[in-house]
Amino acid sequence: MKIEKVELRQTKMELVSPFETSLGVELFEEHIMVRIDGDGLTGWGEVVAAPSPSYSYETLTTAWHVLGDFLIPSILGKEFQGIADAIEPYRWIRGHRMAKAGVEAALSDAFAKAKGISLSKFLGGTRKKVPVGVSVGLQSSPAELIKVVAGYLKDGYKRIKIKIAPGRDIELVKAVRKEYPEIQLQVDANSAYTLDDIKMLQALDDYNLQLIEQPLGYDDIYDHSLLQQKLKTPICLDESIYTVSDTRAAIELGSCKIINIKPGRVGGYTESIKIHDYCASKNIPVWHGGMYESGIGRGGNAALASLPNFILPGDISASKRYYKVDIVEPEFVINNDGTMDVPTKPGIGVEVNLNLLDKFTVRKTIYS
Ligand code: OSB
Ligand code: MG
């Protein structure tokens, strides 16, 4: 396929409810949509960088810069046989994984469409439905949290993840467990604690949590190994894992028993699959994280999560859990059994609604 044109759009979509974590509060989701055209085909990808460098050092501005000045010029006008040679021209760029992942997603969508197969099949997925859960932000009180969780359980979600932060942790977990002794429950600290908080973290062992996500430093692997030795609950790393090499270090050191994979965080599907395969070879389950993607990114997430070692439910919720209207048709929905159907049509398997996309676009540049 020849890469004839690339379009970048920064979008701004209002969330149905504010999302609070230990990193701050979000009311809108601003991402960059990548559209790649060639051979009469169109591929779509989503760059999950945020306005500020909080979850990741990347921002909308750094991603736009790296995309426009380095990533897009490296592939524009060139002809590629497949995804392996299409990502080669920009492999020299260090870091900036969210920007790279958006490009690899758009390329993969286009290549899958060229073959007439779903992205799931293109990536090596084996399942038609994937188990999904919901990530619940910090709420104003334990009572409010119970109300919100009740709503999601009613919607069909079988796994609840709650965000925790210092001073807003054990009592939230206690309240949810009291109300729902049996549900699959996990917590995400987004790096809010240190080894000095070991007493509180050990107290979480009493609540039968599926996992504790990223309790310590966002770039730490070693301290997590010390913590895991002192906890019964499995630690799952999110922020600390960028590569299969990080994954190997974390598993060999005993820093975690579970890995969260987000293609944006690790630089695309190719690295995601390497991490998935390595974890499978070590009997380490993985699950698919989320970055509040629009339907464009969500289609890719559902496809990747259909690979066999994505064992635990993903943070891949229905479109309406995030947005009043999504920019794809059909929107993503959840089944009664807590699963989501993996799209079967070619590529990401959903159509982008260009009118709606225009409505949410705040900045656009075309490269050709
Ligand atoms: O830590 O998993 C996280 C969203 C943005 C940044 C980081 C995280 C999250 C989520 C949301 O937890 C998951 C979702 O998309 O539903
Ligand atoms: Mg997380």
Tab-separated table of C-alpha atoms and ligand atoms in Angstrom:
chain	number	residue	atom	x	y	z
A	1	MET	CA	0.000	0.000	0.000
A	2	LYS	CA	1.183	3.484	-0.843
A	3	ILE	CA	0.705	6.124	1.880
A	4	GLU	CA	-0.814	8.989	-0.113
A	5	LYS	CA	-2.268	11.220	2.581
A	6	VAL	CA	-2.275	11.544	6.371
A	7	GLU	CA	-4.713	13.692	8.313
A	8	LEU	CA	-4.414	14.654	11.983
A	9	ARG	CA	-7.326	15.954	13.995
A	10	GLN	CA	-7.285	17.016	17.588
A	11	THR	CA	-10.684	16.264	19.075
A	12	LYS	CA	-12.423	17.371	22.238
A	13	MET	CA	-15.326	15.268	23.547
A	14	GLU	CA	-17.245	15.912	26.750
A	15	LEU	CA	-17.374	13.006	29.221
A	16	VAL	CA	-20.803	11.985	30.566
A	17	SER	CA	-19.433	12.411	34.096
A	18	PRO	CA	-16.194	13.895	35.496
A	19	PHE	CA	-13.378	11.361	35.887
A	20	GLU	CA	-11.282	11.826	39.043
A	21	THR	CA	-8.123	9.854	39.813
A	22	SER	CA	-5.077	10.412	42.015
A	23	LEU	CA	-3.756	12.430	39.026
A	24	GLY	CA	-6.611	14.971	38.903
A	25	VAL	CA	-10.096	15.524	37.437
A	26	GLU	CA	-11.063	15.369	33.748
A	27	LEU	CA	-14.277	16.762	32.224
A	28	PHE	CA	-13.317	16.384	28.554
A	29	GLU	CA	-11.228	13.915	26.629
A	30	GLU	CA	-8.877	15.459	24.074
A	31	HIS	CA	-7.069	13.068	21.732
A	32	ILE	CA	-5.581	13.072	18.217
A	33	MET	CA	-7.244	11.047	15.461
A	34	VAL	CA	-4.960	9.814	12.671
A	35	ARG	CA	-6.411	9.115	9.234
A	36	ILE	CA	-4.211	7.425	6.634
A	37	ASP	CA	-5.312	7.106	2.981
A	38	GLY	CA	-3.744	4.948	0.283
A	39	ASP	CA	-4.774	2.594	-2.527
A	40	GLY	CA	-8.372	3.785	-2.128
A	41	LEU	CA	-8.454	2.629	1.512
A	42	THR	CA	-8.748	4.618	4.736
A	43	GLY	CA	-7.246	3.608	8.089
A	44	TRP	CA	-7.980	5.217	11.448
A	45	GLY	CA	-5.991	5.416	14.666
A	46	GLU	CA	-6.191	7.321	17.947
A	47	VAL	CA	-3.357	8.968	19.863
A	48	VAL	CA	-4.252	8.799	23.563
A	49	ALA	CA	-1.967	11.584	24.810
A	50	ALA	CA	-3.661	14.082	27.152
A	51	PRO	CA	-3.418	17.876	27.412
A	52	SER	CA	-0.972	17.639	30.337
A	53	PRO	CA	1.946	15.296	31.121
A	54	SER	CA	0.357	13.581	34.136
A	55	TYR	CA	-0.312	9.914	33.341
A	56	SER	CA	2.444	10.030	30.713
A	57	TYR	CA	5.148	12.533	29.766
A	58	GLU	CA	3.538	12.805	26.328
A	59	THR	CA	1.015	15.576	25.688
A	60	LEU	CA	-1.187	16.576	22.755
A	61	THR	CA	1.475	19.125	21.818
A	62	THR	CA	4.460	16.759	21.965
A	63	ALA	CA	2.493	14.132	20.034
A	64	TRP	CA	1.418	16.628	17.352
A	65	HIS	CA	5.036	17.741	17.008
A	66	VAL	CA	6.491	14.231	16.752
A	67	LEU	CA	3.723	13.125	14.373
A	68	GLY	CA	3.977	16.127	12.062
A	69	ASP	CA	7.756	16.597	12.084
A	70	PHE	CA	9.017	13.008	12.258
A	71	LEU	CA	6.508	10.143	12.126
A	72	ILE	CA	4.385	11.244	9.170
A	73	PRO	CA	7.327	12.416	6.995
A	74	SER	CA	8.987	9.012	7.562
A	75	ILE	CA	6.108	7.117	5.893
A	76	LEU	CA	4.389	9.623	3.588
A	77	GLY	CA	4.622	8.826	-0.140
A	78	LYS	CA	6.205	5.423	0.528
A	79	GLU	CA	4.949	1.992	-0.463
A	80	PHE	CA	4.749	-0.799	2.156
A	81	GLN	CA	4.006	-4.522	1.921
A	82	GLY	CA	2.771	-4.913	5.481
A	83	ILE	CA	2.860	-3.591	9.014
A	84	ALA	CA	6.385	-4.845	9.792
A	85	ASP	CA	8.008	-2.724	7.061
A	86	ALA	CA	5.612	0.230	7.563
A	87	ILE	CA	6.732	0.808	11.171
A	88	GLU	CA	10.426	0.354	10.322
A	89	PRO	CA	11.072	3.955	9.039
A	90	TYR	CA	10.302	5.454	12.458
A	91	ARG	CA	11.763	2.801	14.743
A	92	TRP	CA	14.759	5.107	15.344
A	93	ILE	CA	12.543	7.557	17.236
A	94	ARG	CA	12.952	7.016	20.960
A	95	GLY	CA	9.897	7.117	23.212
A	96	HIS	CA	6.800	9.057	22.063
A	97	ARG	CA	4.941	5.774	22.119
A	98	MET	CA	1.434	7.218	22.124
A	99	ALA	CA	2.203	9.110	18.909
A	100	LYS	CA	3.679	5.946	17.338
A	101	ALA	CA	0.751	3.804	18.462
A	102	GLY	CA	-1.745	6.128	16.730
A	103	VAL	CA	0.148	5.736	13.453
A	104	GLU	CA	0.530	1.965	13.809
A	105	ALA	CA	-3.202	1.685	14.577
A	106	ALA	CA	-4.168	3.612	11.431
A	107	LEU	CA	-1.722	1.585	9.325
A	108	SER	CA	-3.027	-1.692	10.792
A	109	ASP	CA	-6.648	-0.713	10.116
A	110	ALA	CA	-5.746	0.055	6.492
A	111	PHE	CA	-3.730	-3.165	6.010
A	112	ALA	CA	-6.494	-5.285	7.545
A	113	LYS	CA	-9.014	-3.607	5.219
A	114	ALA	CA	-6.695	-4.302	2.265
A	115	LYS	CA	-6.839	-8.000	3.193
A	116	GLY	CA	-10.589	-7.808	3.789
A	117	ILE	CA	-10.223	-9.130	7.351
A	118	SER	CA	-11.076	-7.813	10.810
A	119	LEU	CA	-8.349	-6.131	12.835
A	120	SER	CA	-8.859	-8.905	15.395
A	121	LYS	CA	-7.927	-11.526	12.816
A	122	PHE	CA	-5.101	-9.329	11.488
A	123	LEU	CA	-3.542	-9.142	14.984
A	124	GLY	CA	-3.968	-12.849	15.743
A	125	GLY	CA	-7.089	-12.603	17.893
A	126	THR	CA	-8.941	-15.824	18.612
A	127	ARG	CA	-12.138	-14.787	20.422
A	128	LYS	CA	-15.438	-13.320	19.220
A	129	LYS	CA	-16.346	-11.763	22.580
A	130	VAL	CA	-14.098	-10.302	25.254
A	131	PRO	CA	-14.803	-9.885	28.963
A	132	VAL	CA	-14.917	-6.215	29.925
A	133	GLY	CA	-15.179	-4.182	33.108
A	134	VAL	CA	-15.509	-0.574	34.105
A	135	SER	CA	-13.023	1.839	35.664
A	136	VAL	CA	-14.732	4.014	38.269
A	137	GLY	CA	-13.201	7.350	39.225
A	138	LEU	CA	-12.926	8.711	42.767
A	139	GLN	CA	-16.341	9.787	44.074
A	140	SER	CA	-17.323	12.361	46.697
A	141	SER	CA	-18.133	9.732	49.370
A	142	PRO	CA	-18.329	5.960	49.897
A	143	ALA	CA	-22.139	6.204	49.615
A	144	GLU	CA	-21.864	7.968	46.254
A	145	LEU	CA	-19.356	5.336	45.065
A	146	ILE	CA	-21.799	2.536	45.966
A	147	LYS	CA	-24.510	4.282	43.935
A	148	VAL	CA	-22.245	4.612	40.900
A	149	VAL	CA	-21.036	0.998	41.172
A	150	ALA	CA	-24.647	-0.221	41.491
A	151	GLY	CA	-25.474	1.544	38.219
A	152	TYR	CA	-22.614	-0.137	36.356
A	153	LEU	CA	-23.490	-3.587	37.754
A	154	LYS	CA	-27.028	-3.010	36.527
A	155	ASP	CA	-25.629	-2.144	33.085
A	156	GLY	CA	-24.057	-5.626	32.991
A	157	TYR	CA	-20.432	-5.063	33.999
A	158	LYS	CA	-19.066	-8.026	35.947
A	159	ARG	CA	-15.784	-6.446	37.026
A	160	ILE	CA	-15.382	-3.150	38.826
A	161	LYS	CA	-12.123	-1.220	39.164
A	162	ILE	CA	-12.067	1.689	41.564
A	163	LYS	CA	-9.499	4.444	41.672
A	164	ILE	CA	-7.829	5.020	45.041
A	165	ALA	CA	-5.646	7.830	46.406
A	166	PRO	CA	-4.053	8.510	49.813
A	167	GLY	CA	-6.834	9.107	52.342
A	168	ARG	CA	-9.454	7.818	49.904
A	169	ASP	CA	-8.621	4.144	49.800
A	170	ILE	CA	-9.406	1.571	52.453
A	171	GLU	CA	-12.832	2.962	53.406
A	172	LEU	CA	-13.913	2.964	49.748
A	173	VAL	CA	-12.819	-0.641	49.279
A	174	LYS	CA	-14.484	-1.637	52.554
A	175	ALA	CA	-17.764	0.026	51.541
A	176	VAL	CA	-17.899	-1.640	48.113
A	177	ARG	CA	-16.963	-5.057	49.538
A	178	LYS	CA	-19.616	-4.802	52.250
A	179	GLU	CA	-22.295	-4.073	49.673
A	180	TYR	CA	-20.984	-6.556	47.086
A	181	PRO	CA	-19.029	-9.399	48.763
A	182	GLU	CA	-18.731	-11.457	45.565
A	183	ILE	CA	-17.978	-9.137	42.632
A	184	GLN	CA	-14.656	-9.071	40.800
A	185	LEU	CA	-13.096	-5.969	42.339
A	186	GLN	CA	-9.744	-4.320	41.716
A	187	VAL	CA	-8.128	-0.962	42.585
A	188	ASP	CA	-5.891	1.455	40.670
A	189	ALA	CA	-3.620	3.899	42.532
A	190	ASN	CA	-1.919	5.518	39.504
A	191	SER	CA	1.380	5.635	41.432
A	192	ALA	CA	0.021	7.534	44.447
A	193	TYR	CA	1.862	5.562	47.166
A	194	THR	CA	5.365	4.750	48.372
A	195	LEU	CA	6.816	1.896	50.416
A	196	ASP	CA	6.045	4.018	53.503
A	197	ASP	CA	2.369	3.205	52.882
A	198	ILE	CA	2.917	-0.543	53.229
A	199	LYS	CA	0.514	-0.876	56.199
A	200	MET	CA	-2.436	0.478	54.225
A	201	LEU	CA	-1.489	-1.588	51.163
A	202	GLN	CA	-1.281	-4.749	53.308
A	203	ALA	CA	-4.684	-3.923	54.795
A	204	LEU	CA	-6.106	-4.237	51.256
A	205	ASP	CA	-5.228	-7.961	51.437
A	206	ASP	CA	-8.385	-8.477	53.542
A	207	TYR	CA	-10.755	-7.542	50.720
A	208	ASN	CA	-10.217	-10.269	48.133
A	209	LEU	CA	-9.119	-7.879	45.401
A	210	GLN	CA	-8.334	-9.268	41.970
A	211	LEU	CA	-5.304	-6.985	41.803
A	212	ILE	CA	-3.762	-3.685	42.906
A	213	GLU	CA	-2.787	-1.627	39.859
A	214	GLN	CA	0.364	0.531	39.907
A	215	PRO	CA	0.586	1.362	43.618
A	216	LEU	CA	4.141	2.809	43.528
A	217	GLY	CA	6.275	5.084	41.319
A	218	TYR	CA	5.277	5.506	37.670
A	219	ASP	CA	8.757	4.499	36.547
A	220	ASP	CA	9.533	2.034	39.308
A	221	ILE	CA	10.064	-1.698	38.962
A	222	TYR	CA	12.301	-2.561	41.938
A	223	ASP	CA	10.231	-1.161	44.822
A	224	HIS	CA	7.211	-3.002	43.453
A	225	SER	CA	9.183	-6.259	43.817
A	226	LEU	CA	9.756	-5.468	47.511
A	227	LEU	CA	6.073	-4.651	47.948
A	228	GLN	CA	4.835	-7.756	46.116
A	229	GLN	CA	6.828	-9.951	48.531
A	230	LYS	CA	4.819	-8.450	51.388
A	231	LEU	CA	1.378	-8.646	49.752
A	232	LYS	CA	-0.970	-11.539	49.063
A	233	THR	CA	-2.933	-9.533	46.491
A	234	PRO	CA	-1.356	-9.591	43.020
A	235	ILE	CA	0.238	-6.339	41.893
A	236	CYS	CA	-0.487	-5.346	38.291
A	237	LEU	CA	1.797	-2.857	36.563
A	238	ASP	CA	0.447	-0.210	34.191
A	239	GLU	CA	2.560	3.001	34.060
A	240	SER	CA	5.934	1.225	34.602
A	241	ILE	CA	5.675	-1.056	31.564
A	242	TYR	CA	6.688	0.432	28.183
A	243	THR	CA	8.367	-2.525	26.505
A	244	VAL	CA	8.756	-6.282	26.533
A	245	SER	CA	12.131	-5.643	28.179
A	246	ASP	CA	10.428	-3.830	31.090
A	247	THR	CA	7.977	-6.723	31.252
A	248	ARG	CA	10.825	-9.215	31.525
A	249	ALA	CA	12.472	-7.201	34.286
A	250	ALA	CA	9.212	-6.931	36.229
A	251	ILE	CA	8.400	-10.627	35.962
A	252	GLU	CA	11.939	-11.814	36.718
A	253	LEU	CA	12.133	-9.516	39.765
A	254	GLY	CA	8.699	-10.571	40.981
A	255	SER	CA	7.393	-6.992	40.811
A	256	CYS	CA	3.927	-8.040	39.651
A	257	LYS	CA	1.835	-11.101	38.842
A	258	ILE	CA	-0.338	-9.453	36.175
A	259	ILE	CA	0.339	-6.939	33.391
A	260	ASN	CA	-1.946	-4.235	31.985
A	261	ILE	CA	-1.391	-3.666	28.254
A	262	LYS	CA	-2.352	-0.394	26.569
A	263	PRO	CA	-1.140	-0.082	22.982
A	264	GLY	CA	-0.733	3.695	23.449
A	265	ARG	CA	1.565	3.281	26.431
A	266	VAL	CA	3.791	0.671	24.763
A	267	GLY	CA	3.982	2.212	21.280
A	268	GLY	CA	1.529	0.125	19.267
A	269	TYR	CA	0.171	-3.318	18.508
A	270	THR	CA	3.537	-4.876	17.608
A	271	GLU	CA	5.015	-4.207	21.062
A	272	SER	CA	1.665	-5.071	22.716
A	273	ILE	CA	1.704	-8.498	21.063
A	274	LYS	CA	5.341	-9.068	22.077
A	275	ILE	CA	4.393	-8.330	25.698
A	276	HIS	CA	1.274	-10.506	25.408
A	277	ASP	CA	3.273	-13.436	24.022
A	278	TYR	CA	6.087	-13.113	26.551
A	279	CYS	CA	3.586	-13.028	29.428
A	280	ALA	CA	1.787	-16.083	27.999
A	281	SER	CA	5.100	-17.972	27.953
A	282	LYS	CA	5.563	-17.138	31.661
A	283	ASN	CA	1.951	-17.895	32.671
A	284	ILE	CA	1.380	-14.250	33.536
A	285	PRO	CA	-2.164	-13.138	32.651
A	286	VAL	CA	-2.620	-9.793	30.920
A	287	TRP	CA	-5.613	-7.520	30.474
A	288	HIS	CA	-6.359	-4.567	28.247
A	289	GLY	CA	-6.275	-1.127	29.864
A	290	GLY	CA	-8.144	1.918	28.603
A	291	MET	CA	-7.433	5.581	27.982
A	292	TYR	CA	-10.994	6.851	27.570
A	293	GLU	CA	-10.748	6.251	23.843
A	294	SER	CA	-13.397	7.254	21.336
A	295	GLY	CA	-14.870	4.497	19.185
A	296	ILE	CA	-11.827	4.678	16.908
A	297	GLY	CA	-9.404	3.590	19.620
A	298	ARG	CA	-12.007	1.326	21.208
A	299	GLY	CA	-12.320	-0.733	18.013
A	300	GLY	CA	-8.586	-1.380	18.134
A	301	ASN	CA	-8.704	-2.186	21.854
A	302	ALA	CA	-11.472	-4.760	21.394
A	303	ALA	CA	-9.506	-6.352	18.545
A	304	LEU	CA	-6.251	-6.580	20.524
A	305	ALA	CA	-8.087	-7.880	23.609
A	306	SER	CA	-9.319	-10.829	21.531
A	307	LEU	CA	-5.836	-12.412	21.711
A	308	PRO	CA	-5.854	-15.491	23.954
A	309	ASN	CA	-3.785	-14.326	26.946
A	310	PHE	CA	-5.986	-11.270	27.617
A	311	ILE	CA	-7.557	-13.310	30.393
A	312	LEU	CA	-8.869	-10.729	32.856
A	313	PRO	CA	-11.658	-8.289	31.855
A	314	GLY	CA	-10.438	-5.155	30.057
A	315	ASP	CA	-11.113	-1.468	30.745
A	316	ILE	CA	-13.110	-1.467	27.510
A	317	SER	CA	-16.555	-0.194	28.382
A	318	ALA	CA	-19.534	0.747	26.214
A	319	SER	CA	-19.421	4.049	24.295
A	320	LYS	CA	-22.181	5.503	26.445
A	321	ARG	CA	-20.205	4.914	29.638
A	322	TYR	CA	-17.899	7.697	28.375
A	323	TYR	CA	-19.705	9.881	25.814
A	324	LYS	CA	-23.240	11.018	25.020
A	325	VAL	CA	-22.554	10.169	21.380
A	326	ASP	CA	-19.575	8.310	19.988
A	327	ILE	CA	-17.964	9.139	16.629
A	328	VAL	CA	-18.396	5.610	15.265
A	329	GLU	CA	-21.329	3.554	14.009
A	330	PRO	CA	-22.413	1.304	15.467
A	331	GLU	CA	-21.421	2.433	18.962
A	332	PHE	CA	-19.819	-0.079	21.301
A	333	VAL	CA	-22.261	-1.807	23.652
A	334	ILE	CA	-21.943	-4.347	26.438
A	335	ASN	CA	-23.726	-7.713	26.500
A	336	ASN	CA	-25.736	-8.943	29.515
A	337	ASP	CA	-22.982	-11.407	30.380
A	338	GLY	CA	-20.375	-8.649	30.823
A	339	THR	CA	-18.704	-9.201	27.461
A	340	MET	CA	-18.273	-7.029	24.383
A	341	ASP	CA	-18.519	-8.339	20.829
A	342	VAL	CA	-15.297	-8.020	18.863
A	343	PRO	CA	-16.097	-6.321	15.522
A	344	THR	CA	-15.988	-8.732	12.573
A	345	LYS	CA	-16.101	-6.314	9.632
A	346	PRO	CA	-12.782	-5.405	7.939
A	347	GLY	CA	-10.335	-3.334	9.996
A	348	ILE	CA	-11.616	-1.720	13.200
A	349	GLY	CA	-15.025	-2.876	12.043
A	350	VAL	CA	-16.948	0.338	12.705
A	351	GLU	CA	-17.609	3.357	10.477
A	352	VAL	CA	-16.365	6.800	11.490
A	353	ASN	CA	-19.183	9.369	11.408
A	354	LEU	CA	-17.412	12.249	9.645
A	355	ASN	CA	-20.089	14.816	10.533
A	356	LEU	CA	-19.760	14.071	14.223
A	357	LEU	CA	-15.980	13.925	13.944
A	358	ASP	CA	-16.037	17.405	12.382
A	359	LYS	CA	-18.146	18.640	15.273
A	360	PHE	CA	-15.563	17.473	17.810
A	361	THR	CA	-12.489	18.580	15.825
A	362	VAL	CA	-10.640	21.584	17.252
A	363	ARG	CA	-7.497	21.406	15.083
A	364	LYS	CA	-6.759	19.714	11.780
A	365	THR	CA	-3.781	19.349	9.430
A	366	ILE	CA	-3.471	17.364	6.203
A	367	TYR	CA	-0.133	16.014	4.999
A	368	SER	CA	0.095	14.909	1.361
B	1	OSB	O1	-4.658	4.241	34.867
B	1	OSB	O2	-5.830	2.890	33.776
B	1	OSB	C1	-5.514	4.045	34.025
B	1	OSB	C2	-7.688	6.468	32.019
B	1	OSB	C3	-6.743	7.410	31.653
B	1	OSB	C4	-5.459	7.275	32.094
B	1	OSB	C5	-5.088	6.193	32.900
B	1	OSB	C6	-6.034	5.231	33.248
B	1	OSB	C7	-7.356	5.399	32.835
B	1	OSB	C8	-8.434	4.506	33.213
B	1	OSB	C9	-9.655	4.540	32.321
B	1	OSB	O3	-8.454	3.852	34.220
B	1	OSB	C10	-9.977	3.238	31.698
B	1	OSB	C11	-11.013	3.353	30.614
B	1	OSB	O4	-10.688	3.818	29.503
B	1	OSB	O5	-12.145	2.955	30.867
B	2	MG	MG	-4.004	2.278	35.481
